[in-house]
XYZ file of C-alpha atoms in Angstrom:
722
model
C 12.726 -12.901 -24.662
C 13.268 -10.468 -27.486
C 10.523 -7.898 -27.573
C 11.438 -7.152 -31.157
C 11.085 -10.778 -32.165
C 7.907 -11.261 -30.175
C 6.247 -8.279 -31.814
C 3.003 -8.718 -29.836
C 1.335 -5.810 -31.543
C 1.625 -7.308 -35.036
C -1.477 -9.566 -35.149
C -3.674 -6.751 -33.813
C -2.135 -3.806 -35.639
C -4.756 -1.270 -36.679
C -2.584 1.131 -38.615
C -3.413 1.916 -42.227
C 0.181 1.630 -43.454
C 2.949 -0.918 -42.766
C 5.553 -0.384 -40.088
C 8.582 1.550 -41.210
C 11.352 -0.568 -42.773
C 14.337 0.525 -40.713
C 16.959 -1.233 -42.812
C 15.661 0.335 -46.027
C 15.552 3.738 -44.400
C 19.077 3.213 -43.132
C 20.320 2.633 -46.673
C 18.406 5.663 -47.947
C 19.773 7.830 -45.158
C 23.335 7.002 -46.179
C 22.869 7.952 -49.844
C 24.006 11.470 -49.081
C 22.452 14.903 -49.606
C 19.413 15.471 -51.789
C 18.412 18.446 -53.862
C 16.861 21.345 -51.979
C 13.675 21.275 -54.044
C 12.374 17.975 -52.741
C 11.936 16.095 -49.504
C 14.535 13.435 -48.665
C 13.256 9.958 -49.516
C 14.102 8.805 -45.999
C 11.250 10.835 -44.509
C 8.726 10.088 -47.206
C 6.755 7.902 -44.816
C 6.710 10.694 -42.254
C 5.537 13.253 -44.822
C 2.783 10.927 -46.046
C 1.506 10.230 -42.515
C 1.727 13.910 -41.564
C -0.177 15.129 -44.621
C -2.937 12.579 -43.898
C -3.743 14.545 -40.719
C -2.535 18.001 -41.771
C -2.991 18.379 -45.549
C -1.694 21.962 -45.619
C 1.373 21.406 -43.452
C 4.600 23.118 -44.581
C 7.227 20.381 -44.769
C 10.195 22.721 -45.254
C 11.112 22.745 -41.576
C 10.933 18.928 -41.467
C 13.418 18.758 -44.335
C 15.830 21.068 -42.508
C 15.446 19.102 -39.290
C 16.138 15.832 -41.081
C 19.243 17.205 -42.774
C 20.641 18.381 -39.412
C 19.747 15.118 -37.661
C 21.199 12.927 -40.433
C 24.443 14.878 -40.700
C 24.976 15.055 -36.930
C 24.216 11.346 -36.369
C 26.170 10.210 -39.452
C 28.555 7.413 -38.553
C 26.650 6.473 -35.396
C 25.095 3.009 -35.316
C 22.461 1.468 -33.083
C 23.161 -1.773 -31.214
C 20.849 -3.507 -33.693
C 23.180 -2.561 -36.579
C 21.056 0.115 -38.272
C 22.323 3.657 -38.785
C 21.310 5.747 -35.774
C 19.189 8.116 -37.891
C 16.617 5.318 -38.220
C 15.662 5.824 -34.561
C 14.573 9.505 -34.735
C 12.883 8.690 -38.063
C 10.884 5.856 -36.504
C 9.942 7.966 -33.454
C 8.782 10.776 -35.743
C 6.722 8.366 -37.838
C 4.959 7.076 -34.708
C 3.959 10.624 -33.798
C 3.009 11.512 -37.373
C 0.634 8.545 -37.527
C -1.010 9.763 -34.304
C -1.581 13.189 -35.868
C 1.118 15.268 -34.163
C 1.635 18.738 -35.627
C 4.778 19.938 -37.409
C 6.554 21.448 -34.405
C 6.367 18.163 -32.482
C 7.676 16.207 -35.491
C 10.538 18.657 -35.947
C 11.583 18.280 -32.309
C 11.196 14.505 -32.590
C 13.673 14.347 -35.481
C 16.149 16.337 -33.378
C 15.399 14.807 -29.972
C 18.751 12.985 -29.631
C 21.024 15.505 -31.345
C 21.881 17.535 -28.247
C 22.289 14.402 -26.130
C 24.376 12.310 -28.545
C 26.063 14.698 -30.998
C 27.964 17.998 -31.056
C 24.781 19.992 -31.765
C 23.962 22.463 -28.971
C 20.658 23.833 -27.732
C 21.700 27.276 -28.923
C 22.098 25.937 -32.449
C 18.671 24.292 -32.291
C 17.139 27.545 -31.027
C 18.858 29.584 -33.717
C 17.717 27.341 -36.571
C 14.277 26.180 -35.362
C 13.063 28.605 -32.697
C 12.327 28.549 -28.984
C 9.448 26.044 -29.166
C 11.452 23.287 -30.822
C 14.425 24.051 -28.577
C 12.239 23.675 -25.449
C 10.879 20.304 -26.600
C 14.347 18.972 -27.435
C 15.728 20.136 -24.107
C 12.771 18.568 -22.276
C 13.591 15.037 -23.507
C 17.384 15.352 -23.265
C 18.797 13.099 -20.548
C 21.001 14.350 -17.741
C 24.583 13.087 -17.812
C 25.480 10.152 -15.567
C 28.921 11.634 -15.058
C 27.263 14.589 -13.341
C 24.409 12.870 -11.498
C 25.599 9.288 -11.015
C 22.832 6.921 -9.850
C 20.431 9.877 -9.577
C 20.623 10.535 -13.333
C 17.524 8.503 -14.246
C 15.130 9.851 -11.568
C 16.405 13.399 -12.046
C 15.980 13.073 -15.823
C 12.356 12.072 -15.305
C 11.879 14.918 -12.846
C 13.272 17.373 -15.423
C 11.052 15.857 -18.121
C 7.922 16.074 -15.985
C 8.611 19.695 -15.091
C 9.039 20.442 -18.797
C 5.793 18.549 -19.514
C 4.059 20.849 -17.035
C 4.736 23.700 -19.457
C 4.290 21.719 -22.681
C 2.647 18.271 -22.789
C 4.277 17.603 -26.161
C 7.526 16.833 -24.300
C 5.999 13.653 -22.900
C 4.484 12.745 -26.271
C 7.982 12.623 -27.772
C 9.321 10.634 -24.818
C 6.545 8.043 -25.085
C 7.157 7.550 -28.814
C 10.900 7.343 -28.130
C 10.367 4.640 -25.511
C 7.981 2.713 -27.782
C 10.566 2.441 -30.547
C 13.285 1.499 -28.065
C 11.009 -1.210 -26.657
C 10.315 -2.540 -30.169
C 14.052 -2.986 -30.735
C 15.010 -4.092 -27.222
C 15.850 -7.648 -28.312
C 19.511 -6.797 -28.929
C 20.012 -5.916 -25.242
C 21.094 -8.291 -22.487
C 18.102 -9.938 -20.736
C 18.787 -8.150 -17.453
C 18.856 -4.764 -19.191
C 15.658 -5.637 -21.071
C 13.977 -6.391 -17.738
C 15.209 -3.170 -16.108
C 13.972 -0.984 -18.973
C 10.689 -2.896 -19.127
C 10.050 -2.340 -15.407
C 10.605 1.414 -15.681
C 8.320 1.423 -18.713
C 5.654 -0.467 -16.742
C 5.917 1.676 -13.616
C 6.338 5.143 -15.142
C 5.851 5.463 -18.907
C 2.716 3.327 -19.303
C 0.835 5.152 -16.502
C 1.876 8.474 -18.058
C 0.584 7.327 -21.450
C -2.716 6.400 -19.771
C -2.977 9.787 -18.064
C -2.287 11.611 -21.311
C -4.862 9.433 -23.086
C -2.424 8.064 -25.698
C -3.987 4.597 -25.814
C -2.321 3.612 -29.089
C 1.097 3.908 -27.454
C -0.008 2.584 -24.073
C -1.438 -0.694 -25.394
C 1.623 -1.548 -27.493
C 3.959 -0.669 -24.619
C 1.913 -2.938 -22.335
C 2.241 -5.855 -24.763
C 5.992 -5.360 -25.200
C 6.510 -5.205 -21.428
C 4.292 -8.281 -21.011
C 6.453 -10.221 -23.487
C 9.662 -9.382 -21.606
C 8.581 -9.663 -17.965
C 6.077 -12.546 -18.305
C 7.238 -14.605 -21.324
C 5.353 -17.797 -20.419
C 1.998 -16.074 -19.866
C 2.612 -14.033 -22.991
C 3.125 -17.170 -25.082
C -0.024 -18.750 -23.620
C -2.030 -15.648 -24.489
C -0.504 -15.533 -27.941
C -1.533 -19.151 -28.555
C -5.103 -18.454 -27.384
C -5.426 -15.483 -29.737
C -4.036 -17.474 -32.652
C -6.443 -20.338 -31.967
C -9.424 -17.971 -31.799
C -8.647 -16.329 -35.148
C -10.771 -17.530 -38.047
C -13.434 -16.563 -40.568
C -16.347 -17.693 -38.370
C -15.533 -15.689 -35.251
C -18.651 -15.057 -33.074
C -18.116 -11.298 -33.184
C -18.495 -11.309 -36.984
C -22.086 -12.534 -36.693
C -22.991 -9.998 -34.007
C -21.325 -7.205 -36.006
C -23.452 -8.066 -39.057
C -26.604 -8.020 -36.925
C -25.662 -4.627 -35.460
C -25.003 -3.195 -38.930
C -28.407 -4.403 -40.103
C -30.156 -2.990 -37.024
C -28.598 0.458 -37.446
C -29.224 0.463 -41.202
C -32.907 -0.322 -40.653
C -33.078 2.506 -38.101
C -31.607 4.962 -40.596
C -28.485 5.605 -38.522
C -25.303 6.091 -40.499
C -22.555 4.283 -38.596
C -19.361 2.350 -39.149
C -19.249 -0.942 -37.227
C -15.796 -2.426 -36.716
C -14.385 -5.354 -34.776
C -11.667 -4.082 -32.486
C -9.334 -6.915 -31.372
C -8.140 -6.819 -27.807
C -4.401 -6.467 -27.306
C -2.462 -9.198 -25.524
C -2.564 -7.722 -22.021
C -6.304 -7.058 -22.312
C -6.972 -10.697 -23.266
C -4.774 -11.832 -20.379
C -6.731 -9.665 -17.914
C -10.074 -10.985 -19.158
C -8.782 -14.532 -18.831
C -7.689 -13.951 -15.235
C -11.055 -12.380 -14.432
C -13.319 -14.971 -16.076
C -11.225 -18.107 -16.238
C -12.325 -19.757 -19.471
C -12.526 -17.326 -22.378
C -15.567 -16.982 -24.611
C -15.275 -16.498 -28.338
C -16.405 -12.890 -28.016
C -13.749 -12.084 -25.392
C -11.025 -11.590 -27.974
C -12.413 -8.323 -29.239
C -15.087 -5.653 -28.938
C -17.406 -3.971 -31.399
C -16.589 -0.351 -32.188
C -19.425 1.792 -33.569
C -18.323 5.132 -35.054
C -20.821 7.899 -35.826
C -20.702 11.574 -36.729
C -22.500 13.456 -33.953
C -22.712 13.062 -30.169
C -26.488 12.617 -30.406
C -25.977 9.673 -32.784
C -24.093 7.848 -30.015
C -27.200 7.810 -27.849
C -29.376 6.901 -30.853
C -27.171 3.861 -31.477
C -27.349 2.944 -27.782
C -31.148 3.122 -27.855
C -31.391 0.851 -30.887
C -28.989 -1.697 -29.443
C -30.797 -1.817 -26.107
C -34.140 -2.137 -27.922
C -33.197 -4.820 -30.445
C -30.778 -6.813 -28.279
C -30.805 -7.845 -24.643
C -28.477 -5.414 -22.843
C -26.185 -6.349 -19.973
C -27.075 -3.370 -17.784
C -24.148 -3.784 -15.397
C -21.753 -3.152 -18.306
C -23.185 0.250 -19.257
C -20.957 3.302 -18.719
C -21.412 6.818 -20.059
C -18.028 8.468 -20.572
C -19.514 11.066 -22.910
C -21.573 12.841 -20.268
C -18.774 12.257 -17.737
C -15.441 12.046 -19.615
C -12.472 10.370 -17.997
C -9.736 12.604 -16.626
C -7.536 11.729 -19.642
C -10.001 13.191 -22.233
C -11.494 9.770 -23.078
C -15.123 9.826 -24.230
C -17.244 6.868 -25.284
C -20.369 4.904 -24.439
C -19.684 1.375 -23.155
C -22.334 -1.331 -23.180
C -22.703 -5.060 -23.748
C -25.468 -6.927 -25.580
C -26.469 -10.554 -25.938
C -26.282 -11.795 -29.508
C -27.440 -14.990 -31.215
C -26.874 -18.126 -29.173
C -26.352 -16.165 -25.974
C -22.970 -14.726 -27.008
C -22.205 -11.497 -25.133
C -20.415 -8.741 -27.033
C -18.964 -5.582 -25.543
C -19.705 -2.468 -27.608
C -17.942 0.913 -27.721
C -19.915 3.785 -29.241
C -18.196 7.081 -30.084
C -17.826 9.737 -32.748
C -14.896 9.774 -35.147
C -13.463 12.734 -33.240
C -13.808 10.894 -29.924
C -12.072 7.904 -31.468
C -9.131 10.007 -32.576
C -8.769 11.454 -29.085
C -9.176 8.008 -27.514
C -6.265 6.707 -29.587
C -3.956 9.732 -29.555
C -4.973 11.633 -26.396
C -3.149 14.950 -26.058
C -1.383 14.316 -29.380
C -4.771 14.694 -31.084
C -4.987 18.268 -29.782
C -2.460 19.341 -32.408
C -0.706 22.366 -30.928
C -2.672 22.931 -27.703
C -0.835 26.212 -27.147
C -1.908 27.840 -30.403
C -3.901 31.063 -30.168
C -7.305 29.474 -30.776
C -6.755 27.021 -27.902
C -5.297 29.606 -25.554
C -8.285 31.902 -26.070
C -10.731 29.286 -24.823
C -12.008 30.108 -21.312
C -10.709 27.919 -18.522
C -13.380 27.606 -15.864
C -11.449 25.605 -13.285
C -7.684 25.168 -13.644
C -7.568 22.214 -11.240
C -10.077 20.209 -13.270
C -8.476 17.817 -15.776
C -11.397 18.224 -18.171
C -11.080 22.019 -18.217
C -7.414 22.296 -19.207
C -5.968 19.283 -21.069
C -2.669 21.145 -21.496
C -2.143 21.125 -17.721
C -4.157 18.214 -16.293
C -4.935 18.286 -12.594
C -2.908 15.121 -11.902
C 0.119 16.775 -13.488
C -0.303 19.932 -11.425
C -0.450 17.828 -8.255
C 2.621 15.861 -9.293
C 4.583 19.035 -9.950
C 3.547 20.411 -6.570
C 4.715 17.461 -4.496
C 7.912 16.843 -6.467
C 9.245 20.167 -5.219
C 9.120 18.793 -1.671
C 10.793 15.491 -2.622
C 14.329 16.867 -2.834
C 15.949 13.447 -2.423
C 16.084 11.564 -5.789
C 15.248 8.203 -4.183
C 12.206 9.682 -2.435
C 11.074 11.280 -5.688
C 11.547 8.073 -7.686
C 9.750 5.867 -5.156
C 6.918 8.351 -4.678
C 6.504 8.888 -8.426
C 6.019 5.167 -9.024
C 3.550 4.906 -6.166
C 1.627 7.939 -7.415
C 1.407 6.642 -10.972
C 0.281 3.213 -9.751
C -3.033 4.800 -8.724
C -4.698 4.480 -12.083
C -8.147 5.937 -11.432
C -9.144 9.470 -10.470
C -12.156 10.949 -8.711
C -13.474 14.491 -8.527
C -14.861 15.851 -5.253
C -16.554 19.209 -4.800
C -15.637 21.892 -2.305
C -18.368 23.862 -0.574
C -17.140 27.034 -2.301
C -17.996 25.532 -5.704
C -14.460 24.463 -6.644
C -13.307 20.920 -7.282
C -10.455 18.697 -6.161
C -9.023 15.953 -8.354
C -7.829 13.013 -6.247
C -6.797 9.402 -6.870
C -9.395 6.732 -6.205
C -9.230 5.636 -2.574
C -8.251 9.104 -1.348
C -9.473 10.135 2.083
C -10.388 13.409 3.745
C -6.727 13.644 4.778
C -5.770 13.862 1.089
C -8.513 16.389 0.384
C -7.309 18.554 3.281
C -3.740 18.759 1.971
C -4.917 19.196 -1.623
C -7.024 22.209 -0.597
C -5.022 23.787 2.208
C -1.421 22.621 1.861
C 0.463 22.859 5.158
C -2.563 24.466 6.836
C -4.085 20.979 6.758
C -1.818 20.066 9.687
C -4.544 21.560 11.919
C -7.386 19.464 10.451
C -9.789 18.013 13.011
C -12.494 16.455 10.856
C -14.719 16.987 7.852
C -18.242 17.105 6.553
C -18.874 14.753 3.637
C -22.127 15.430 1.809
C -23.216 17.537 4.780
C -22.546 14.936 7.469
C -19.753 14.856 10.008
C -16.990 12.452 9.040
C -13.527 11.480 10.241
C -10.423 12.407 8.310
C -9.957 8.706 7.530
C -13.227 8.636 5.544
C -12.622 7.434 1.988
C -14.146 9.760 -0.600
C -16.176 8.750 -3.640
C -16.467 10.423 -7.020
C -18.891 13.347 -6.775
C -18.783 13.755 -2.976
C -18.971 17.248 -1.491
C -16.369 17.761 1.230
C -15.873 20.554 3.755
C -12.671 20.347 5.772
C -12.743 21.523 9.394
C -9.599 23.201 10.737
C -8.718 24.226 14.280
C -7.445 27.757 14.752
C -4.674 26.446 17.003
C -1.861 26.628 14.448
C 0.544 24.878 16.824
C -1.217 21.520 16.464
C -0.041 18.999 13.946
C -0.867 15.691 12.304
C -0.875 12.280 13.944
C 1.356 9.467 12.638
C -1.884 7.526 12.060
C -2.765 9.955 9.279
C -0.145 8.249 7.123
C -2.333 5.122 7.159
C -5.082 7.085 5.417
C -3.048 9.315 3.070
C -2.962 8.210 -0.565
C -1.544 11.271 -2.291
C 2.197 12.017 -2.285
C 1.512 15.639 -1.326
C -0.225 14.548 1.875
C 2.324 11.872 2.754
C 5.318 14.134 2.171
C 3.756 16.982 4.190
C 2.807 14.711 7.117
C 6.187 12.970 7.138
C 7.960 16.323 7.027
C 5.998 17.662 10.012
C 6.579 14.501 12.039
C 10.298 14.618 11.238
C 10.494 18.253 12.348
C 8.493 17.559 15.547
C 9.704 14.128 16.740
C 8.583 14.642 20.342
C 5.165 16.106 19.632
C 1.871 14.253 19.179
C -1.358 15.868 18.207
C -3.588 15.848 21.319
C -7.136 14.631 21.354
C -8.984 17.760 22.516
C -11.738 17.456 25.083
C -13.365 20.511 23.597
C -12.809 22.297 20.310
C -14.686 25.539 20.063
C -12.342 27.524 17.808
C -13.002 26.653 14.195
C -12.553 28.196 10.830
C -15.547 30.262 9.702
C -18.247 27.963 8.439
C -17.177 25.065 10.661
C -19.382 23.381 13.248
C -20.484 25.138 16.420
C -19.165 24.372 19.914
C -21.689 21.609 20.572
C -20.682 19.682 17.442
C -16.984 20.328 17.956
C -16.872 19.112 21.567
C -14.623 16.079 21.697
C -15.270 14.331 18.368
C -14.111 10.866 19.346
C -15.771 9.608 16.200
C -12.913 11.449 14.539
C -10.358 9.550 16.612
C -8.497 8.491 13.503
C -8.501 12.064 12.295
C -7.394 13.774 15.470
C -4.691 11.315 16.613
C -4.720 8.843 19.471
C -5.132 9.940 23.070
C -1.897 11.061 24.704
C -0.150 8.224 26.525
C 3.046 7.827 28.487
C 5.980 6.370 26.535
C 7.126 2.816 27.100
C 5.706 -0.683 26.733
C 3.908 -0.558 30.101
C 2.377 2.902 29.479
C -1.043 1.449 28.600
C -0.915 -1.566 30.942
C -0.015 -3.672 27.902
C 3.085 -5.773 27.222
C 4.079 -6.363 23.591
C 6.525 -8.862 22.124
C 9.676 -7.564 20.541
C 11.919 -4.557 21.168
C 11.149 -1.814 23.662
C 8.826 0.632 21.937
C 6.081 3.140 22.808
C 2.657 1.479 23.036
C -0.755 3.046 22.608
C -4.292 1.725 22.589
C -6.047 2.074 19.256
C -8.686 4.781 19.202
C -10.828 2.805 16.761
C -11.714 0.010 19.211
C -10.353 1.213 22.628
C -9.468 -2.204 24.094
C -9.940 -2.807 27.830
C -9.183 -5.830 30.016
C -9.876 -8.673 29.502
C -10.126 -8.106 25.695
C -7.800 -10.261 23.595
C -5.194 -8.065 21.942
C -2.991 -7.827 18.888
C -0.667 -5.029 17.860
C 0.949 -3.524 14.776
C 4.090 -1.459 14.388
C 3.225 1.916 12.856
C 5.461 4.563 11.374
C 7.845 5.960 13.934
C 8.343 2.571 15.627
C 5.388 2.764 18.028
C 3.024 -0.202 18.495
C -0.727 0.385 18.237
C -2.759 -2.250 20.105
C -6.239 -3.291 18.901
C -8.934 -5.641 20.113
C -8.417 -8.872 18.193
C -11.883 -8.667 16.599
C -11.400 -5.030 15.494
C -11.997 -4.664 11.730
C -8.730 -2.726 11.516
C -6.819 -5.931 12.359
C -8.055 -7.722 9.243
C -7.428 -4.617 7.144
C -3.832 -4.346 8.385
C -3.177 -8.022 7.680
C -4.626 -7.727 4.178
C -2.057 -5.074 3.298
C 0.769 -7.225 4.633
C 1.317 -5.739 8.107
C 2.750 -8.369 10.482
C 0.912 -8.594 13.832
C 2.805 -8.150 17.095
C 1.894 -10.247 20.131
C 0.271 -8.165 22.896
C -1.270 -8.959 26.301
C -2.383 -7.183 29.427
C 0.299 -6.508 31.989
C -0.879 -8.962 34.660
C -2.720 -12.273 34.720
C -5.880 -10.740 36.086
C -6.145 -8.416 33.160
C -6.452 -5.359 35.391
C -4.673 -2.047 35.286
C -4.058 -1.465 38.948
C -3.575 2.291 38.917
C -4.458 3.821 35.577
C -7.962 2.377 35.111
C -9.113 1.889 31.530
C -10.323 4.050 28.673
C -13.159 2.912 26.419
C -15.269 4.373 23.640
C -19.018 3.699 23.683
C -21.629 4.534 21.061
C -25.183 5.158 22.244
C -28.001 5.050 19.669
C -31.190 6.799 20.748
C -34.359 8.554 19.697
C -34.259 12.305 20.050
C -35.987 13.825 23.086
C -35.468 16.763 25.483
C -32.913 16.268 28.331
C -31.564 13.073 26.754
C -27.957 14.290 26.909
C -28.315 15.326 30.541
C -29.785 11.956 31.524
C -27.026 10.044 29.742
C -24.225 12.049 31.342
C -25.867 11.554 34.742
C -25.940 7.784 34.208
C -22.267 7.866 33.261
C -21.346 9.931 36.309
C -23.295 7.586 38.607
C -21.167 4.695 37.328
C -18.065 6.662 38.406
C -16.822 7.072 34.841
C -15.136 10.277 33.695
C -16.024 11.696 30.272
C -12.795 12.291 28.358
C -14.572 13.382 25.173
C -18.036 13.284 23.692
C -19.796 14.104 20.472
C -23.470 14.220 19.549
C -24.246 14.077 15.863
C -27.073 16.086 14.322
C -30.360 14.134 14.448
C -31.191 12.044 11.393
C -34.785 10.814 11.038
C -35.351 11.523 14.764
C -32.416 9.294 15.684
C -29.311 10.519 17.467
C -25.873 8.935 17.812
C -23.745 9.813 20.864
C -20.088 8.804 21.054
C -18.290 8.945 24.411
C -14.707 8.244 25.341
C -14.767 7.375 29.036
C -12.173 6.734 31.711
C -13.238 3.979 34.144
C -11.502 3.191 37.439
C -11.731 -0.513 36.640
C -12.633 -2.470 33.507
C -14.896 -4.704 35.591
C -17.370 -1.834 35.816
C -17.872 -1.631 32.046
C -20.860 -4.062 31.778
C -22.737 -2.231 34.555
C -22.037 1.129 32.892
C -23.403 -0.075 29.548
C -26.542 -1.452 31.274
C -27.097 1.884 33.032
C -26.827 3.778 29.766
C -29.268 1.383 28.039
C -31.799 2.002 30.808
C -31.977 5.717 29.983
C -35.327 6.437 28.328
C -35.028 6.688 24.553
C -31.717 4.786 24.311
C -32.156 1.632 22.275
C -28.544 0.420 21.980
C -25.127 0.941 23.575
C -22.061 -0.745 22.066
C -18.298 -0.660 22.087
C -16.934 1.395 19.183
C -15.407 -0.917 16.573
C -14.254 1.666 14.042
C -15.160 5.230 13.030
C -18.514 4.736 11.338
C -19.950 7.169 8.770
C -21.870 9.998 10.334
C -25.648 9.704 10.598
């Protein structure tokens, strides 16, 4: 399908002026030179849009940039038939309408000159200065003749590094891609699909992270039209059918205007249509669409306090849908977005979503970093930066971008960089966790303590043994939530390293690349499960807490086993491979088993009812058949290892009595941990070696008979501390 013909943004376009007429501009551009005392007609639209945001802007440099761009591109034609100069003009107009400052527009006019004409970077620097030269260089592609198949990923790497020093580089690239997507219909279908997929996987997530919603939403619709033409047409038909003078949102909007007018609140109430992809998502979520699902109410006010005044009136005069309330003013999103979100029930039970923000917030919500003007000007640079790693503190170098630039240095292979970049950008929500020293860490949603360790300590995180989350002991596999306080615990034994299992819990590229690198450099080493850990970083737990934290089994790597399929008394289907018993459920005969191949080719064997089995299958891991080595389900010489959790009330000598009961049952304690008491309750976790699995029921009964113990169970998975 032709994205240009589909034009999904047209019915919902919110711009105040019509889209640029490329054919007319092409004719104007070919009329030849103009007098030096006036602006060329071809960039009249750009000048008008620019002056709307920057009334005092000096347009002289734009005139000079246009003259150079037009003369250098003269004779070049686009595949669509227009003179090539129409492309930089259209890209510049997109940025001008978003409010970009003069330097960005100048670089936008020149962004293809170095790549496609005889103009050199030195000439650009000489005529327009270092700033413009840097922006032009940042968006200039690397030559395929020099880089071959690596040209595209290496171009993006170069562009991202340049964006790390000046976010305006990516603003120009996003506008460039938007115009190319608008005119993609002249390309072959397979090339349309390839460009659309890169746009979906890389450019759209970058637009989201930079907060440029106006570009992101149109790019999403254009990609939707190319990659999912049937669903796009269905959505288009639904939107067309819902359009009309008696739309339900019109009635609710009138009621809201009257409510705010009666309350003496000056506000502009608009109906904001949803774009195609947004309607499609709502349809998939709810099934049948309601009349109010095709748009949202947008309430614009002057001051921050007015936002909350509007919210109070709406929640007083209408029935609010409390589950829909979100306050992104008090807690802005990592991409600068601020707004109040709520939903109210209107006449007849119709539910309308409402966005409440100031005019300034609205500008930032639409244009993101582009709305900052020149973020590197003196007045911006003088502002104090309290925490460089916090996205909200430094919009010119967001935390996600700093993390991306850090890990890309380790991804020297272009394919690794390209694959990791797409995976990183696919994580579309961020959380902030607090360090105990008062600093913060920005992490993707779903990140674990493993990710936090590598974000804070880099390669030192190889020696991680556990964590405290909100003051309680936790395993490295613990998933963190927004606002958590995390303290990472490191062993002073610098020779230890990560377990392959850590890769199952790492979400950030920095963590995955570091772990993979260590494992590659140490193929024959496995991080041991220590029976005692008394050497910690300052501020870590004492010896009693550190002794054998089996509850951190996922964090400290599985117990050391002999290599080979019979090493654990287990036979697995398939090729000869190392086998180990999972530390999360410690299976023993005659438990039913299932296994999974993990990174490195080893097979980890779980009890069939272990929650990890369902989790692995949900993410697409294929199970491997596994069974005990002999029909009787006994390990004749090695015994069995099991992890038990004892829940008890706190009392003196409890630990001594429990260990005595274990010793009486002829079980050896491999590791043990006792968590700090919580509400007079204590949790003990023991990893035990038994001479025979048949003795396990008697051992558990003996432990339950210890005074104060109210439950003993097999460990199913590392549970949260306390």
